[in-house]
CSV table of C-alpha atoms in Angstrom, one decimal:
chain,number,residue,atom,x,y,z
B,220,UNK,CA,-90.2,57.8,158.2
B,221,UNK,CA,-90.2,58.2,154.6
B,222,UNK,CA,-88.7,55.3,152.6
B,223,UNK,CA,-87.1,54.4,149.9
B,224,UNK,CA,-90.2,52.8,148.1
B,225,UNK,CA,-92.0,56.0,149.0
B,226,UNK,CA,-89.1,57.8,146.5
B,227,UNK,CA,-89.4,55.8,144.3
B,228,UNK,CA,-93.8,55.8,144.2
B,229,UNK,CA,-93.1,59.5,143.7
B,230,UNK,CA,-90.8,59.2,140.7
B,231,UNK,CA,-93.3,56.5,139.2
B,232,UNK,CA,-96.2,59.3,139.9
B,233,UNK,CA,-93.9,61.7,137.5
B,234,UNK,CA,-93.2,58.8,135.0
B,235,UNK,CA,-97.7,58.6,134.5
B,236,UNK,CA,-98.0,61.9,134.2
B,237,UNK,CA,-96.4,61.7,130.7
B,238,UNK,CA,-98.8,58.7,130.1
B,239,UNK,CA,-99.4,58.7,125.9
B,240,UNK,CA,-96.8,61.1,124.7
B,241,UNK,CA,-93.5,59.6,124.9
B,242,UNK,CA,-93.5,57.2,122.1
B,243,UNK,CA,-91.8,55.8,121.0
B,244,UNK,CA,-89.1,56.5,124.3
B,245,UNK,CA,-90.8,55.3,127.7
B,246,UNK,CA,-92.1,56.6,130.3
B,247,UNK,CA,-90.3,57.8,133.2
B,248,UNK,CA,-89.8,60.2,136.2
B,249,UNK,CA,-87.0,60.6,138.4
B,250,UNK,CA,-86.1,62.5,142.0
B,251,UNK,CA,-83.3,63.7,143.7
B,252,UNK,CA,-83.4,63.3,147.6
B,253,UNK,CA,-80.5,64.6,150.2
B,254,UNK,CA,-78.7,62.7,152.7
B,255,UNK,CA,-80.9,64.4,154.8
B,256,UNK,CA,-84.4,63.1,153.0
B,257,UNK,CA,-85.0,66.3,151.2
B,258,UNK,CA,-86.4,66.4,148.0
B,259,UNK,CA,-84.7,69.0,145.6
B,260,UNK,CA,-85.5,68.0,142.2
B,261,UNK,CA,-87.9,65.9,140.2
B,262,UNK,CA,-88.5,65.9,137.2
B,263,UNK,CA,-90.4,63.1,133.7
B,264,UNK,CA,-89.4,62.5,130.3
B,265,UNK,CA,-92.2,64.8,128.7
B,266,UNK,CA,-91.9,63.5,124.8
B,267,UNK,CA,-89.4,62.0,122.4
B,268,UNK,CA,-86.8,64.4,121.6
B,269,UNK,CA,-87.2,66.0,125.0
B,270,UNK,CA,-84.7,66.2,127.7
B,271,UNK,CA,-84.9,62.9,129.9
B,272,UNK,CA,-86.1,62.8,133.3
B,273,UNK,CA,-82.9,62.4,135.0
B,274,UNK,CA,-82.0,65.8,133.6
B,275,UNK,CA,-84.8,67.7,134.8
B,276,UNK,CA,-84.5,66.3,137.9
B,277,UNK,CA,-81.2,67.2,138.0
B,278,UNK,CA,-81.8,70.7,136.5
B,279,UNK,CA,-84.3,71.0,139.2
B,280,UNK,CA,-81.6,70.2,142.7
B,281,UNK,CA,-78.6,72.6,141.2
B,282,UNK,CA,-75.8,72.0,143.4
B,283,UNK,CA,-77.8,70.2,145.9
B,284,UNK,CA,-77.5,67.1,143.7
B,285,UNK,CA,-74.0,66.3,145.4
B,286,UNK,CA,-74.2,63.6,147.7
B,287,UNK,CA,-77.5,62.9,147.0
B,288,UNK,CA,-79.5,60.1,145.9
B,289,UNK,CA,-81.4,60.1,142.4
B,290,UNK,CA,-84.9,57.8,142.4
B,291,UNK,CA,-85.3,57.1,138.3
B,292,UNK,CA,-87.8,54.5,137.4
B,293,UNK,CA,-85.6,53.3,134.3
B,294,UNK,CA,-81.7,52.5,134.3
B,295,UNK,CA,-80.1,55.9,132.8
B,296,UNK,CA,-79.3,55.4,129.6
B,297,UNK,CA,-75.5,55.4,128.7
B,298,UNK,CA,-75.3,56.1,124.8
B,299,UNK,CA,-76.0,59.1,122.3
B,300,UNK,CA,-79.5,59.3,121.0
B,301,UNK,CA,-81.8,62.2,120.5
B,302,UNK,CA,-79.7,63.6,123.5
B,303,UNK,CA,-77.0,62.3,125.5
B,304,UNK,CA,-76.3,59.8,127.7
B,305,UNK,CA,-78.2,60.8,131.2
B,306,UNK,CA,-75.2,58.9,133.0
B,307,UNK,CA,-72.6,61.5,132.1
B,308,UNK,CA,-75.4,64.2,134.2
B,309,UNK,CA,-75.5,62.4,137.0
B,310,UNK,CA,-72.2,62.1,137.7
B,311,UNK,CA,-71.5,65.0,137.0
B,312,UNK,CA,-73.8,66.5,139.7
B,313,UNK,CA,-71.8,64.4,142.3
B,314,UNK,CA,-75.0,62.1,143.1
B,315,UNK,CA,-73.4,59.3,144.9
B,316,UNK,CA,-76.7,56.4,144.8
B,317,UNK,CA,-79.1,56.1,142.6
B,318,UNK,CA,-82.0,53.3,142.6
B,319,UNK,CA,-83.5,52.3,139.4
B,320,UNK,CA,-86.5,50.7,139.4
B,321,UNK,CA,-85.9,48.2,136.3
B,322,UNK,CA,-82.9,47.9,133.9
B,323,UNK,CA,-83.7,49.0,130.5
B,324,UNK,CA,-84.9,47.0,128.0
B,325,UNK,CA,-83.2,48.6,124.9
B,326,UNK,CA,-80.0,46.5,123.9
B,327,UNK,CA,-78.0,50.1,123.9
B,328,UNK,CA,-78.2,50.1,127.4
B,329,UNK,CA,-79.6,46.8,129.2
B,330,UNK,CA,-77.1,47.2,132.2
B,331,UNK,CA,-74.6,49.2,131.0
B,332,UNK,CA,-76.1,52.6,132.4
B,333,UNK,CA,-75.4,50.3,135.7
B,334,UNK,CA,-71.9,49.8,135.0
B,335,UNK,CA,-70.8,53.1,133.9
B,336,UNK,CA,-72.0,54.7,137.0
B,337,UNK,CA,-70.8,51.3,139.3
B,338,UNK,CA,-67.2,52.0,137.4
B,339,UNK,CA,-67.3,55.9,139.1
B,340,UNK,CA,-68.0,54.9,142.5
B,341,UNK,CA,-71.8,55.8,142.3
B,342,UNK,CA,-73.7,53.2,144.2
B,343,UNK,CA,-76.6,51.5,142.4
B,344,UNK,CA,-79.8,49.6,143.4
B,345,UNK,CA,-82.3,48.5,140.6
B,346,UNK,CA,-85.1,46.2,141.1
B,347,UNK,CA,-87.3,48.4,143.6
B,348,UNK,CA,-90.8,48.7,143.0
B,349,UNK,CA,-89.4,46.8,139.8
B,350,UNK,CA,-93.3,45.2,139.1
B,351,UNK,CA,-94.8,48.5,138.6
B,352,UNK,CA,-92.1,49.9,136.5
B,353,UNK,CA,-92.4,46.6,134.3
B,354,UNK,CA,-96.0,47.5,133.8
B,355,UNK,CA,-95.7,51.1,133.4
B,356,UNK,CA,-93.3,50.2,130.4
B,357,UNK,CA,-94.5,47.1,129.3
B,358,UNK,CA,-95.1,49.0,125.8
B,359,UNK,CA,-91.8,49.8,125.4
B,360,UNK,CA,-90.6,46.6,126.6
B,361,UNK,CA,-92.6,45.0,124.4
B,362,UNK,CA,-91.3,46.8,121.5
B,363,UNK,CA,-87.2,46.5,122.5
B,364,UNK,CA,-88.0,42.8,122.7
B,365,UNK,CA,-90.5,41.4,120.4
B,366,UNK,CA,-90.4,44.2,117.7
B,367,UNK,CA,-94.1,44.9,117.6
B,368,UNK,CA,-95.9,46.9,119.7
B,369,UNK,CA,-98.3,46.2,122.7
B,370,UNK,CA,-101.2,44.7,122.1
B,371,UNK,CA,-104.3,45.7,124.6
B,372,UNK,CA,-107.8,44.0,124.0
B,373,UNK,CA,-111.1,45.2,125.0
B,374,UNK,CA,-114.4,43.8,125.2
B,375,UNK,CA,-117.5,44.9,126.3
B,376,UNK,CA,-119.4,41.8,127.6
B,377,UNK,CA,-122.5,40.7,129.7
B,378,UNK,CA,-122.8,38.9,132.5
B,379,UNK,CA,-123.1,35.0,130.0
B,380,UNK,CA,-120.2,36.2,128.5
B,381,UNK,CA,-121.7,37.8,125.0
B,382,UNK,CA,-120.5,40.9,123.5
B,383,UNK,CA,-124.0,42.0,121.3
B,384,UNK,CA,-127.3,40.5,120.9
B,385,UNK,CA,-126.4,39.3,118.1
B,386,UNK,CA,-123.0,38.7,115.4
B,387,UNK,CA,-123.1,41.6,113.5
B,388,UNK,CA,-125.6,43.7,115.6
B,389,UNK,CA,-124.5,47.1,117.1
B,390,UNK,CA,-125.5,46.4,121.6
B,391,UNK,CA,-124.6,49.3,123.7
B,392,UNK,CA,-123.6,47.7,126.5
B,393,UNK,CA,-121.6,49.8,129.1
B,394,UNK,CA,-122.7,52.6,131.1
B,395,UNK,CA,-122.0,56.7,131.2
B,396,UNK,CA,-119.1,55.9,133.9
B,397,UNK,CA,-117.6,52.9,132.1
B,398,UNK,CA,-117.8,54.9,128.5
B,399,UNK,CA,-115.7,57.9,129.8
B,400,UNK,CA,-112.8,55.6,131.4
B,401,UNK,CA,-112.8,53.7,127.9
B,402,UNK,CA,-112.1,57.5,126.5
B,403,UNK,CA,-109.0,58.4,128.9
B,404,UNK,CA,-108.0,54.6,127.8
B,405,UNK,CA,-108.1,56.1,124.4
B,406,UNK,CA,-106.7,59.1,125.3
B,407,UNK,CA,-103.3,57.4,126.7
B,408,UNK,CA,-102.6,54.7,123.5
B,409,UNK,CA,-101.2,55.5,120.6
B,410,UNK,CA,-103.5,53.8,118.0
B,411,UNK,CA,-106.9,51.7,117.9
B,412,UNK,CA,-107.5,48.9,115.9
B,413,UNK,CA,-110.8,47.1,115.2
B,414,UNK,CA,-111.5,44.1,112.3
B,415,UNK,CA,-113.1,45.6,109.0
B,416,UNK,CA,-116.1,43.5,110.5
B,417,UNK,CA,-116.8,46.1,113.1
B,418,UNK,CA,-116.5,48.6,110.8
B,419,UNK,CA,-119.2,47.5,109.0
B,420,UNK,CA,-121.3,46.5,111.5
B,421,UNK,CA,-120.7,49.9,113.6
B,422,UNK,CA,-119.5,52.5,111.5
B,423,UNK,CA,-117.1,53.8,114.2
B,424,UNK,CA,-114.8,56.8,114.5
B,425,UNK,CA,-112.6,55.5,117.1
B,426,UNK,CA,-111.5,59.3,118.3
B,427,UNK,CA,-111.1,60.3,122.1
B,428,UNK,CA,-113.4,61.9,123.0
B,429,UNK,CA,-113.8,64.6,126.4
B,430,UNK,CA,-109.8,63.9,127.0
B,431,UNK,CA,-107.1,66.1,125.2
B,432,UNK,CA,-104.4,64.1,123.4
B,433,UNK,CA,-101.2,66.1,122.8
B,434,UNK,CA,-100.1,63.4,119.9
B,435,UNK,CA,-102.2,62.6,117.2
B,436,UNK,CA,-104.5,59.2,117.6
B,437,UNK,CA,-103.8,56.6,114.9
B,438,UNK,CA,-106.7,54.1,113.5
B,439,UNK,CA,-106.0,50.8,112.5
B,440,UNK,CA,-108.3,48.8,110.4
B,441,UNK,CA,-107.3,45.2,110.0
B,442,UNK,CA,-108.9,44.5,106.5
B,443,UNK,CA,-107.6,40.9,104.9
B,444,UNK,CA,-110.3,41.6,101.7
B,445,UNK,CA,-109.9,45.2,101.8
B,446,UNK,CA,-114.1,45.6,102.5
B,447,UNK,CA,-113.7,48.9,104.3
B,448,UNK,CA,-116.0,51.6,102.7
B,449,UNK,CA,-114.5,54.7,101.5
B,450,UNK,CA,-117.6,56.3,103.0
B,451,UNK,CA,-116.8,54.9,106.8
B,452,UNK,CA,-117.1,57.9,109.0
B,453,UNK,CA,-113.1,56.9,109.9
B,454,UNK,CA,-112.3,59.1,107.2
B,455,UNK,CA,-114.8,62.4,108.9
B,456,UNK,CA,-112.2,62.8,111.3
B,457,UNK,CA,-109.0,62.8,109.7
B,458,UNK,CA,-107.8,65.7,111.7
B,459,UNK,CA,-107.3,63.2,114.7
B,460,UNK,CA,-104.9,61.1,113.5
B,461,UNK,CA,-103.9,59.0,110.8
B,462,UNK,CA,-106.3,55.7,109.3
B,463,UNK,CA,-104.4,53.0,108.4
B,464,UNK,CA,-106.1,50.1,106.7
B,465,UNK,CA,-103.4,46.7,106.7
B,466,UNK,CA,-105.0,44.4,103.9
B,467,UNK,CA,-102.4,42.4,101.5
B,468,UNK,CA,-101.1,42.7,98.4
B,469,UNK,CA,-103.8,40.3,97.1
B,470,UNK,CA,-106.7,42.2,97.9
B,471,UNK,CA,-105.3,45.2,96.2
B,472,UNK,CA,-104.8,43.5,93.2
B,473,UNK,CA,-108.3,42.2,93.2
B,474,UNK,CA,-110.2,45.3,94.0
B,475,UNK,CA,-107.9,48.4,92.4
B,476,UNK,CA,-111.1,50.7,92.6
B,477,UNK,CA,-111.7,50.3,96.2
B,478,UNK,CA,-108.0,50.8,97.3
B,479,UNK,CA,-108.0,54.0,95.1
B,480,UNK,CA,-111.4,55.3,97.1
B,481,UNK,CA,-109.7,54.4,100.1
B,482,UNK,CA,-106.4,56.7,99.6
B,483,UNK,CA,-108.5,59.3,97.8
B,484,UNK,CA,-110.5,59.3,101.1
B,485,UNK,CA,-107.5,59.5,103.2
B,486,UNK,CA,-106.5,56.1,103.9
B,487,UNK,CA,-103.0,54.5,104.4
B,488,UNK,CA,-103.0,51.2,102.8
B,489,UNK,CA,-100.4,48.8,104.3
B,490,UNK,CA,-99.5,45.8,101.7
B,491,UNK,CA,-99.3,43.2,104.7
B,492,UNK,CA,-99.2,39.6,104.8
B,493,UNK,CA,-102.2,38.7,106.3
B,494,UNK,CA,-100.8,37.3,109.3
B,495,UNK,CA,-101.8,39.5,112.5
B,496,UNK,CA,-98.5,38.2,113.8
B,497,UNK,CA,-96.3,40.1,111.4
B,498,UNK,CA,-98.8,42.6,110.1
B,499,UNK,CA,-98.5,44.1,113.3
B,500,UNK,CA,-95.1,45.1,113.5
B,501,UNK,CA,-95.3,47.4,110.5
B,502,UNK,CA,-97.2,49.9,112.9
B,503,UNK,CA,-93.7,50.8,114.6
B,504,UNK,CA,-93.0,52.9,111.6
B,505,UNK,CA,-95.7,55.2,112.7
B,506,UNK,CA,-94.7,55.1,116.5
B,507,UNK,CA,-97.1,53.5,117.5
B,508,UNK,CA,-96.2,51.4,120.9
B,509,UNK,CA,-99.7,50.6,122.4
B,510,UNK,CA,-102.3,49.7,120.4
B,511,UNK,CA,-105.8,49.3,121.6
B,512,UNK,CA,-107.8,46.4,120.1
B,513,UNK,CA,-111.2,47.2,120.2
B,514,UNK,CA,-113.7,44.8,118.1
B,515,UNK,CA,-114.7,42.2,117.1
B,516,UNK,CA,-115.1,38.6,118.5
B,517,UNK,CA,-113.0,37.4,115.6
B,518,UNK,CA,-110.6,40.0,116.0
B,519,UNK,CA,-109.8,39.3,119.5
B,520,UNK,CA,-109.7,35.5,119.2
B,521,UNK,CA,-107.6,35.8,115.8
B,522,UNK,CA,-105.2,38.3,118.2
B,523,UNK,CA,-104.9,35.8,121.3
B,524,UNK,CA,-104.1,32.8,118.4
B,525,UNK,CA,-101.5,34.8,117.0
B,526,UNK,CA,-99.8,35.5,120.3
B,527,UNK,CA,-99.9,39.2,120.4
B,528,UNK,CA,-102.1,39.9,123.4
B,529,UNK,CA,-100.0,41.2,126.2
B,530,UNK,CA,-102.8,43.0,128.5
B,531,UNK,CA,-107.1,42.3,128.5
B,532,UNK,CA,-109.5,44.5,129.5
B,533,UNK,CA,-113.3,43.5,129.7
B,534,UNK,CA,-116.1,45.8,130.9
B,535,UNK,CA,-118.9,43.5,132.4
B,536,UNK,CA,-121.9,44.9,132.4
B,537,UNK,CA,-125.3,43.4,134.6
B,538,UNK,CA,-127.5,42.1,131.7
B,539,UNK,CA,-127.9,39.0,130.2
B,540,UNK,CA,-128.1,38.6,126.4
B,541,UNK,CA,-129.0,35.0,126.0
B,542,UNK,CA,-127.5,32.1,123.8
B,543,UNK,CA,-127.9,34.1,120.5
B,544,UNK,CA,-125.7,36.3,121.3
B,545,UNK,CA,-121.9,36.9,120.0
B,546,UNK,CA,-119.7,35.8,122.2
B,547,UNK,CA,-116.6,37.1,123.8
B,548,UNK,CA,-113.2,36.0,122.0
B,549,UNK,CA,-115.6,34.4,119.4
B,550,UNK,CA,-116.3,31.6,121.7
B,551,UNK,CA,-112.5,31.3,122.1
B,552,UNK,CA,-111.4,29.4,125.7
B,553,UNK,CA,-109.2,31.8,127.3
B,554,UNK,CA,-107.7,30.1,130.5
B,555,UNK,CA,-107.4,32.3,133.4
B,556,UNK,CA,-104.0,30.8,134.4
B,557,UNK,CA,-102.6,33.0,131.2
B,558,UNK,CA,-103.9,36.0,133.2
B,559,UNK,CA,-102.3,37.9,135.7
B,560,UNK,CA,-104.7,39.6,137.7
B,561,UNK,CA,-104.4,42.9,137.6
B,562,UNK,CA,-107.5,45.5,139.0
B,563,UNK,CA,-111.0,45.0,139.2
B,564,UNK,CA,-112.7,48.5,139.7
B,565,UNK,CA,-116.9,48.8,140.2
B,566,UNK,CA,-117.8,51.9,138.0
B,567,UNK,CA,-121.1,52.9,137.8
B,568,UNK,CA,-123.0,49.4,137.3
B,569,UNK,CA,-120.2,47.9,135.7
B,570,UNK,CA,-117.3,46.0,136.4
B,571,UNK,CA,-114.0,47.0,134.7
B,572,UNK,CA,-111.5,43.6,134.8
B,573,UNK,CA,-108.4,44.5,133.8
B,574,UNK,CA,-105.4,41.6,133.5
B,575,UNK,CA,-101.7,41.0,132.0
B,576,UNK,CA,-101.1,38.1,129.9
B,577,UNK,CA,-98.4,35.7,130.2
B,578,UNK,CA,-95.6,36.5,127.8
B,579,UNK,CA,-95.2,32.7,127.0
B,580,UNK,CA,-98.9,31.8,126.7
């Protein structure tokens, strides 16, 4: 007998299909299901501006939407954005239940969707499968709540815990496999960020590759003395997405040559602060929700000190680089009882670790 957590892993399956468009909205898939356990519409938020899921759901069941029960992933929103308020649609269709998975997190809404429906006689349910709706959005969540957006690390790193042979020194680490699930990570963020050390240690591009991207892929270059060369192959490939360098106003000031190279070459230079704490949040102007910290050490340990890490990935590879090597987090002890287990996946020779952080760590 099909159930309502099986809906509901069907709406969530619509909801990740969307996965790296929708920003700066969430993701999120609905279904409409008769009294009788029939599916008649389903339907996902496809991009911001877009029709929301519920409506395409309900598009989808027509008439058959009366007396039936609608699956959403997110509680319907009940005010006047980009479009209107999904609540009106549903009961307007005569749906008589509908089961959220989580309550929205935007202050608009936060359990008033719930209420408007509750105040027409619509039965409501929200909580179910509420844990993998809560990761699915924890972007967006993280950017109702703490005004910044989330903040993914990754690390390449051998079996003693070292990221390259060496500080400083490029060490291809991960295999084929590993390197073409780090590209559909890439391929569902919205930006990635390294330190201007890694920049000039590696020269990156930081594209995604052998994935198509529908939205643009932003580059983030955290650069407190504004060393980033104007020649750094970031500024080849322009054409797939935006570079922004954030640097201060200091560093401007004391090299005026550089910064100019930098915008002639394309760059964005952000006037920050030179805390990674607030420095961060100016990347919301450029909807970005999910940012993908990808190097270095230093980076990743001045990230976790800052408090901005909600999710860590680290690709373990079977080799042993030896006491001279960098290590991960810069040496930094990161407990594992901040971590919430999450997967841990063989691929190819590699392990891929993949864990949420505690929000209070």
């Amino acid at each position: 007998m099909v159930s309502d957590a099986d809906y509901m892993r069907r709406a969530l399956f619509h909801a990740r299909r969307a996965e790296g468009v929708t920003t700066p909205n969430p993701l999120v898939g609905a279904i409409v299901v008769t009294a009788a356990g029939v599916v008649v519409g389903q339907g996902r938020h496809p991009r911001a501006g877009a029709p929301h899921a519920e409506v395409f759901a309900l598009q989808d069941a027509g008439a058959r939407a009366r007396g039936a029960t609608l699956y959403v992933t997110l509680e319907p929103c009940c005010h006047h954005g980009r479009t209107g308020p999904c609540t009106r649609r549903i009961i307007a269709a005569g749906i008589t239940r509908v089961v959220a998975a989580m309550a929205d997190p935007n202050p608009l809404v936060c359990g008033q969707g719930v209420a408007e429906l509750q105040a027409h006689g619509i039965q409501v349910e929200v909580g179910l499968l509420g844990d993998e709706a809560a990761r699915l959005n924890r972007a967006f969540t993280v950017v109702q709540t703490k005004g910044r957006p989330m903040v993914i690390v990754k690390a390449a790193s051998s079996l003693d815990g070292k990221m390259a042979a060496k500080p400083g020194v490029r060490t291809p680490l991960t295999s084929a496999q590993a390197n073409r699930r780090t590209q559909r990570l890439r391929g569902a963020v919205d930006a990635i960020a390294v330190g201007s050390g890694t920049v000039l240690a590696d020269d990156p591009v930081l594209t995604a590759r052998d994935c198509h991207r529908l939205r643009p892929l932003a580059r983030v270059v955290f650069d407190r003395r504004l060393r980033t060369p104007a020649a750094a192959r970031l500024f080849s490939t322009l054409g797939a997405g935006p570079v922004i360098i954030i640097t201060t106003a200091e560093a401007i000031a004391r090299h005026p040559e550089n910064a100019e190279a930098l915008r002639l070459a394309g760059g964005n230079l952000v006037a920050g602060t030179g805390e990674l704490r607030t420095d961060v949040r100016a990347l919301l102007a450029w909807d970005i929700s999910t940012l993908l910290l990808e190097g270095g050490g230093a980076m990743h340990a001045a990230a976790w000190q800052a408090g901005i890490v909600d999710r860590v990935i680290v690709i373990m590879a079977p080799t042993v680089l030896g006491e001279q090597g960098a290590r991960l987090f810069d040496g930094l002890p990161v407990a594992m009882s901040q971590l919430i287990p999450v997967r841990v996946e063989t691929i190819g020779p590699d392990a891929w670790m993949e864990a949420d952080v505690h929000g209070d760590y």
